[in-house]
Amino acid sequence: MDEQARIMQTLGGVNLSGHPGQGGMTLPPPHGHDGTDVDGRKQDIGDILHQIMTITDQSLDEAQAKKHGLNCHRMKPALFSVLCEIKEKTGLSIRGAQEEEPPDPQLMRLDNMLLAEGVAGPEKGGGAAAAAAAAAASGGAAGDNSIEHSDYRAKLTQIRQIYHTELEKYEQACNEFTTHVMNLLREQSRTRPISPKEIERMVNIIHRKFSSIQMQLKQSTCEAVMILRSRFLDARRKRRNFSKQATEILNEYFYSHLSNPYPSEEAKEELAKKCSITVSQVSNWFGNKRIRYKKNIGKFQEEANLYAAKTAVNAAHAVAAAVQNSQTNSPTTPNSGGYSAPCYQSDGRIQ
DNA sequence: GCCCATGATTACTG
DNA sequence: CAGTAATCATGGGC
């Protein structure tokens, strides 16, 4: 039994003895609640503190001995029955205070969220749920930010681990404390009447206290997941300019198909591969480009001319190479960029 | 720090 | 569901 328990036990024992002032542990008489005697109360508290501070193993042993003496006292059974009687009379108020706890809606919400995020619940499902959540958050664009996905999963796993460790700790502490209190009460029940109901009530109080701590844990875990998610979503929205090369390839395609700048799915895939971006990024790019070009053709004129010239040079090179090729050995016509024939005029305008 | 360019998102349409 | 138009939010030049 630890020091605290011994103190409590001693206090209980001494209190019960009804002989304050003996045995080195004196508790002040109950105080009036008028609040006028503030100085006196301070003095009392000071006394109590002093008594606690001056507790020694010796005084505790003395108290134990006194308690033992009391237990063996011939008047003890009579005193015990009187206490039982008093208890019986005051028991009504305790019974009246009985309450069945309805499930806390906030706790349920937190539980549901933790379950949905894969933090609570079975391990295997957790990872899958997290991955699914991540995929859903990315708008279904598969594979485009797998780095963030794994990062997200790793962080979520970390949160999950911390959550479970803490939860376990709380549970253990709760059990330990409950056992401790029950032992204490059992011990005390030898000198004062304690009904099983009271013990149950006490256990309930302890459990409620611990579950409120658990609720805090759940709340902060939820917050952590939320922050992680928002960061993840922010990262998704973060814009990175495409490489110069990629923009060039896209522009070349756009201006060489100015009459119909709608790449087919295959063309998009090819462009995506060439630019090291996703198909949806290619679609975004063309969507943006079309609308921006249409809105201000004048502004893009120079660019259009530039790419028209570029494509023309490419085509010329291709032709030259083809001519050279045909002159040497092969009858086939090689393709410079892999694109279809440009359908632009020399000034870059749509045909 | 401002301002324009630009990639991403969203609401809407056919 | 692809495409349009508007809008958001950031990058980057000045």
PDB file of C-alpha atoms in Angstrom, chain A residues 8 27 43 67 78 93 115 117 138 152 164 168 176 183 189 193 202 221 281:
ATOM      1  CA  MET A   8      -6.278   8.155   3.661  1.00  0.00           C
ATOM      2  CA  LEU A  27      -8.677  16.929  12.566  1.00  0.00           C
ATOM      3  CA  GLN A  43      -5.853  28.578  10.440  1.00  0.00           C
ATOM      4  CA  LYS A  67      -7.023   1.550  14.503  1.00  0.00           C
ATOM      5  CA  ALA A  78     -22.237  -1.062  19.009  1.00  0.00           C
ATOM      6  CA  SER A  93     -30.462  10.934  -0.505  1.00  0.00           C
ATOM      7  CA  LEU A 115     -13.859   5.004 -36.749  1.00  0.00           C
ATOM      8  CA  GLU A 117     -10.983   7.980 -40.321  1.00  0.00           C
ATOM      9  CA  SER A 138      -7.854  13.840 -54.043  1.00  0.00           C
ATOM     10  CA  TYR A 152      -0.884  10.970 -45.292  1.00  0.00           C
ATOM     11  CA  HIS A 164      -4.077   3.545 -28.955  1.00  0.00           C
ATOM     12  CA  GLU A 168      -4.370   1.784 -23.216  1.00  0.00           C
ATOM     13  CA  GLU A 176      -5.444   0.445 -11.262  1.00  0.00           C
ATOM     14  CA  ASN A 183      -9.301  -2.058  -1.763  1.00  0.00           C
ATOM     15  CA  SER A 189     -15.675  -1.192   5.492  1.00  0.00           C
ATOM     16  CA  PRO A 193     -20.489   0.615   6.969  1.00  0.00           C
ATOM     17  CA  MET A 202     -17.623   5.195  -6.447  1.00  0.00           C
ATOM     18  CA  THR A 221      -7.026  12.991 -31.873  1.00  0.00           C
ATOM     19  CA  GLN A 281      -3.667  17.875 -65.754  1.00  0.00           C
TER      20      GLN A 281
END
